Structure formats: structure tokens, C-alpha cells
Amino acid sequence: EAGVAQSPRYKIIEKRQSVAFWCNPISGHATLYWYQQILGQGPKLLIQFQNNGVVDDSQLPKDRFSAERLKGVDSTLKIQPAKLEDSAVYLCASSPSGTGELFFGEGSRLTVL
Amino acid sequence: AQSVTQLGSHVSVSEGALVLLRCNYSSSVPPYLFWYVQYPNQGLQLLLKYTSAATLVKGINGFEAEFKKSETSFHLTKPSAHMSDAAEYFCAVSDQGGSARQLTFGSGTQLTVLP
């Protein structure tokens, strides 16, 4: 069974530029999450989708971050404009409905200079 | 609101020694509890989970954890450390409500295994 796919694995940009990350969850997983993991910290939830609807985006900095999950499958997370403090690994995870068990991708490491 | 505290951001053990990584949780409802492991430049992998069945949970790679409600703890143990166990370990808590479960993670414990 294929796991959660993320791209790109690494991205370096300058502050005020924009960046987008893509995630393809495990087939059949209705729930999709984006987490931000800053170096030395645990992952922090940014947004949770159930199929193509947003369940929780209370911790998403909406002035600069946006995310969508069209057709309830793939998802894209965008940052515009980026700030230095956005340097982190962005983890995508998916879960079968109701289990609470998350399957993570390898992450996209963002460096903002 | 739920939260997790992992005591000790770095733990070092000798190869063959007991591994003990500590986790305490706070939850307003009976929790689901998880331990994840993260190897360098990789995503998180589930080690084990507690979902209100047996209080002693066995996971992969010889790890196990015991849910102690009176102590609000879910410590991770392994009788004999192996070099390949060196990684970062995260404890996480989830409420049981509905289908929109979320995980709240602790800040992680970096495990070093010394030869």
C-alpha cells in the first residue's frame, strides 16, 4: 500500500516569497491533516480536512497560509508571503475515518532566508 | 483542552539497557494515547496506541507502554535498547469525540543509544 506522498521534500525561499506544498494521502483516507513542525518542537496542527471540507483551521495563520483539498483527495498548502518564522517541516498526514490513527508523509522542509 | 508533557528532551542509554521515556497527559475526557517515532529526515511512524482496552499496550520493535489513569501517565519502555532505536519519540493525545479526532503532540524526546 502506498503511503502519504509529499512534495517538494526541500524548499529554500527568501522572505516575502510564496511557496506551495502538495500532499497525496493514502487511498480511501477521508481525513487529511497539515502539521507544522518547528525544529526542536512537536508537530502543531494547522488544518484538518474531512473529505473536502475543513473541520478545524483555528491554528492556521489565515493572513498568509491557505490550504485546499479539492475533490477530497490531494491537498495543497500555500504560504504567501513567507516569513522567517515559517521555517519548519510541513507534515501531511491522513487517517481512516474515526480511528484517530495518523499516517504521516516524510514532510516538506522549508527554509526561509 | 488536551495536552501532553514529555519529561526530558534528551535521554541517553547504553546499548542493552532499559529505555524509559516519560509522558504525562491532560484530557477532559478519557483519552486515546499514542507514541510515534521519527527518524532523521523522515515522517512520524506509529509505535503503539492506547484506545481504552488493555492498559498495557505492546507496539512494534519491542516497545510497550502502560496507561496509568491515576498518574495520568503513558510512559514508553523497552527492556533492551538497540542502536537502531536512536530517534526522536513523540507522545500524543486524542480525545475520543466524534470522527474529527485530532492529535496533540508533546515536544518530543531525543533518544541516544551509546555503544
Short mmCIF file of C-alpha atoms in Angstrom, two decimals:
data_model
loop_
_atom_site.label_atom_id
_atom_site.label_comp_id
_atom_site.label_asym_id
_atom_site.label_seq_id
_atom_site.Cartn_x
_atom_site.Cartn_y
_atom_site.Cartn_z
CA GLU A 1 0.00 0.00 0.00
CA ALA A 2 1.41 3.38 -0.97
CA GLY A 3 1.99 5.82 1.85
CA VAL A 4 1.35 9.53 2.11
CA ALA A 5 3.24 11.36 -0.63
CA GLN A 6 4.53 14.90 -0.21
CA SER A 7 6.44 17.26 -2.46
CA PRO A 8 8.76 19.01 -2.62
CA ARG A 9 10.95 17.47 0.09
CA TYR A 10 13.04 20.61 0.43
CA LYS A 11 12.43 24.24 -0.46
CA ILE A 12 14.52 27.35 0.15
CA ILE A 13 12.96 30.76 -0.45
CA GLU A 14 13.51 34.33 0.60
CA LYS A 15 11.14 36.12 2.94
CA ARG A 16 8.08 37.61 1.28
CA GLN A 17 8.17 34.98 -1.47
CA SER A 18 5.47 32.36 -1.84
CA VAL A 19 5.62 28.57 -1.67
CA ALA A 20 3.23 25.67 -2.13
CA PHE A 21 3.34 22.14 -0.79
CA TRP A 22 1.43 19.20 -2.17
CA CYS A 23 0.12 16.11 -0.42
CA ASN A 24 -1.45 12.91 -1.74
CA PRO A 25 -2.96 10.88 1.13
CA ILE A 26 -3.38 7.14 1.38
CA SER A 27 -6.19 5.99 -0.87
CA GLY A 28 -9.52 5.88 0.93
CA HIS A 29 -8.47 8.01 3.89
CA ALA A 30 -11.16 10.61 4.41
CA THR A 31 -9.29 12.77 6.91
CA LEU A 32 -6.25 14.82 5.97
CA TYR A 33 -4.10 16.96 8.26
CA TRP A 34 -1.35 19.51 7.79
CA TYR A 35 1.06 19.90 10.69
CA GLN A 36 3.90 22.38 11.18
CA GLN A 37 6.99 21.07 12.97
CA ILE A 38 9.50 23.70 14.03
CA LEU A 39 12.97 22.41 14.89
CA GLY A 40 13.05 21.02 18.42
CA GLN A 41 9.27 21.02 18.83
CA GLY A 42 6.44 18.60 18.35
CA PRO A 43 4.13 18.87 15.36
CA LYS A 44 1.42 21.51 15.62
CA LEU A 45 -1.86 21.14 13.76
CA LEU A 46 -2.51 23.76 11.10
CA ILE A 47 -5.63 22.43 9.42
CA GLN A 48 -7.79 19.32 9.30
CA PHE A 49 -9.99 18.24 6.37
CA GLN A 50 -12.76 15.67 6.35
CA ASN A 51 -13.19 14.73 2.69
CA ASN A 52 -13.07 18.17 1.03
CA GLY A 53 -14.48 20.13 3.96
CA VAL A 54 -12.50 21.97 6.63
CA VAL A 55 -13.01 20.56 10.13
CA ASP A 56 -10.59 22.78 12.01
CA ASP A 57 -8.38 25.63 10.83
CA SER A 58 -8.26 27.55 14.09
CA GLN A 59 -4.44 27.49 14.24
CA LEU A 60 -3.85 28.37 10.59
CA PRO A 61 -2.42 31.91 10.17
CA LYS A 62 -5.00 32.84 7.59
CA ASP A 63 -3.38 36.13 6.67
CA ARG A 64 -0.58 34.19 4.96
CA PHE A 65 -1.45 30.49 4.92
CA SER A 66 -4.12 28.83 2.83
CA ALA A 67 -4.99 25.21 2.14
CA GLU A 68 -7.40 23.38 -0.04
CA ARG A 69 -8.41 19.82 -0.70
CA LEU A 70 -10.21 19.69 -3.98
CA LYS A 71 -12.29 16.58 -4.72
CA GLY A 72 -11.48 15.22 -1.28
CA VAL A 73 -8.17 13.66 -2.30
CA ASP A 74 -4.99 15.71 -2.87
CA SER A 75 -4.28 18.80 -0.84
CA THR A 76 -2.16 21.91 -1.28
CA LEU A 77 -0.80 24.16 1.45
CA LYS A 78 0.33 27.63 0.39
CA ILE A 79 2.27 30.32 2.21
CA GLN A 80 2.24 33.87 0.86
CA PRO A 81 4.18 35.91 1.83
CA ALA A 82 6.61 33.78 3.79
CA LYS A 83 8.25 34.99 6.99
CA LEU A 84 11.47 33.83 8.63
CA GLU A 85 9.49 32.12 11.38
CA ASP A 86 7.77 29.89 8.81
CA SER A 87 10.98 27.86 8.51
CA ALA A 88 9.83 24.39 9.53
CA VAL A 89 8.91 20.96 8.28
CA TYR A 90 5.37 20.75 6.97
CA LEU A 91 3.93 17.32 7.58
CA CYS A 92 0.89 15.92 5.87
CA ALA A 93 -0.98 13.04 7.46
CA SER A 94 -4.08 11.06 6.61
CA SER A 95 -6.36 8.88 8.65
CA PRO A 96 -9.19 6.45 8.07
CA SER A 97 -12.39 7.99 9.40
CA GLY A 98 -12.85 7.84 13.14
CA THR A 99 -9.72 5.93 14.08
CA GLY A 100 -7.53 8.78 15.26
CA GLU A 101 -4.52 6.88 13.88
CA LEU A 102 -2.49 9.16 11.64
CA PHE A 103 -0.20 8.07 8.82
CA PHE A 104 2.45 10.67 8.03
CA GLY A 105 4.33 11.61 4.91
CA GLU A 106 8.06 12.35 5.02
CA GLY A 107 7.45 16.08 5.20
CA SER A 108 8.46 19.16 3.25
CA ARG A 109 11.30 21.12 4.81
CA LEU A 110 11.01 24.88 4.26
CA THR A 111 13.87 27.29 4.84
CA VAL A 112 13.06 31.00 4.65
CA LEU A 113 16.09 33.28 4.29
CA ALA B 1 -8.31 21.17 26.12
CA GLN B 2 -5.87 18.30 25.92
CA SER B 3 -2.12 18.46 26.35
CA VAL B 4 0.93 16.26 26.65
CA THR B 5 4.11 16.76 28.64
CA GLN B 6 7.22 14.76 27.85
CA LEU B 7 9.76 14.86 30.64
CA GLY B 8 13.30 15.04 29.34
CA SER B 9 14.02 16.41 25.89
CA HIS B 10 17.12 14.19 25.64
CA VAL B 11 17.66 10.70 27.03
CA SER B 12 20.84 8.65 26.64
CA VAL B 13 21.09 4.93 27.38
CA SER B 14 23.69 2.29 26.74
CA GLU B 15 23.02 -0.44 24.23
CA GLY B 16 21.23 -3.27 26.04
CA ALA B 17 19.94 -1.04 28.84
CA LEU B 18 16.34 -0.27 29.69
CA VAL B 19 14.68 2.53 27.76
CA LEU B 20 12.16 4.68 29.67
CA LEU B 21 10.59 7.72 28.04
CA ARG B 22 8.09 9.64 30.14
CA CYS B 23 4.77 11.10 29.07
CA ASN B 24 2.03 12.72 31.12
CA TYR B 25 -1.23 13.85 29.64
CA SER B 26 -4.13 16.12 30.41
CA SER B 27 -7.55 15.49 28.94
CA SER B 28 -11.10 16.37 29.91
CA VAL B 29 -12.37 13.05 28.54
CA PRO B 30 -10.92 9.53 28.57
CA PRO B 31 -8.10 9.84 26.09
CA TYR B 32 -6.64 7.88 23.27
CA LEU B 33 -2.84 7.93 23.61
CA PHE B 34 -0.14 7.32 21.05
CA TRP B 35 3.61 7.05 20.74
CA TYR B 36 5.23 7.96 17.45
CA VAL B 37 8.88 7.65 16.40
CA GLN B 38 10.65 9.94 13.95
CA TYR B 39 13.94 9.01 12.32
CA PRO B 40 16.07 11.78 10.77
CA ASN B 41 14.53 13.35 7.69
CA GLN B 42 11.50 11.10 7.87
CA GLY B 43 7.88 11.43 8.86
CA LEU B 44 6.38 10.09 12.06
CA GLN B 45 5.69 6.37 12.40
CA LEU B 46 3.20 4.91 14.86
CA LEU B 47 4.82 2.77 17.59
CA LEU B 48 1.72 1.93 19.62
CA LYS B 49 -1.64 3.25 20.74
CA TYR B 50 -3.97 3.02 23.72
CA THR B 51 -7.69 3.14 22.98
CA SER B 52 -9.31 2.18 26.30
CA ALA B 53 -8.82 -1.57 26.04
CA ALA B 54 -5.85 -3.21 27.80
CA THR B 55 -3.81 -0.78 29.87
CA LEU B 56 -0.52 -2.40 28.84
CA VAL B 57 -0.01 -1.85 25.15
CA LYS B 58 2.60 -3.61 23.04
CA GLY B 59 3.94 -1.99 19.92
CA ILE B 60 6.47 -2.52 17.22
CA ASN B 61 10.20 -3.04 17.70
CA GLY B 62 9.78 -4.39 21.25
CA PHE B 63 8.33 -1.20 22.74
CA GLU B 64 5.43 -1.13 25.15
CA ALA B 65 3.59 1.47 27.22
CA GLU B 66 1.31 1.33 30.23
CA PHE B 67 -1.69 3.60 30.70
CA LYS B 68 -2.00 4.71 34.35
CA LYS B 69 -5.11 6.78 34.87
CA SER B 70 -4.30 7.63 38.49
CA GLU B 71 -0.96 9.10 37.43
CA THR B 72 -2.19 10.46 34.06
CA SER B 73 0.85 8.81 32.52
CA PHE B 74 1.66 6.77 29.45
CA HIS B 75 5.38 6.03 29.69
CA LEU B 76 7.18 4.18 26.91
CA THR B 77 9.59 1.36 27.73
CA LYS B 78 11.81 -1.18 26.04
CA PRO B 79 13.77 -3.76 28.06
CA SER B 80 16.93 -3.66 25.96
CA ALA B 81 17.98 -0.73 23.77
CA HIS B 82 19.39 -1.28 20.31
CA MET B 83 21.45 1.16 18.29
CA SER B 84 18.64 1.34 15.74
CA ASP B 85 16.32 2.78 18.42
CA ALA B 86 18.12 6.12 18.26
CA ALA B 87 15.46 8.56 17.09
CA GLU B 88 13.02 11.17 18.36
CA TYR B 89 9.93 9.94 20.14
CA PHE B 90 6.65 11.82 20.43
CA CYS B 91 3.77 11.16 22.76
CA ALA B 92 0.34 12.32 21.57
CA VAL B 93 -3.17 12.51 22.96
CA SER B 94 -6.50 12.47 21.17
CA ASP B 95 -9.97 12.95 22.52
CA GLN B 96 -12.50 10.29 21.66
CA GLY B 97 -15.21 12.60 20.48
CA GLY B 98 -16.72 12.09 17.06
CA SER B 99 -14.98 11.42 13.80
CA ALA B 100 -12.92 14.59 13.73
CA ARG B 101 -10.22 13.35 16.07
CA GLN B 102 -7.07 15.38 16.35
CA LEU B 103 -3.71 14.56 17.85
CA THR B 104 -1.94 16.95 20.19
CA PHE B 105 1.76 16.16 20.38
CA GLY B 106 4.33 16.60 23.10
CA SER B 107 7.60 18.36 22.38
CA GLY B 108 9.48 15.11 21.85
CA THR B 109 12.33 13.17 23.45
CA GLN B 110 15.54 12.56 21.55
CA LEU B 111 16.86 9.09 22.39
CA THR B 112 20.58 8.44 22.02
CA VAL B 113 21.89 4.89 22.31
CA LEU B 114 25.53 4.60 23.32
CA PRO B 115 27.67 1.63 22.25
#
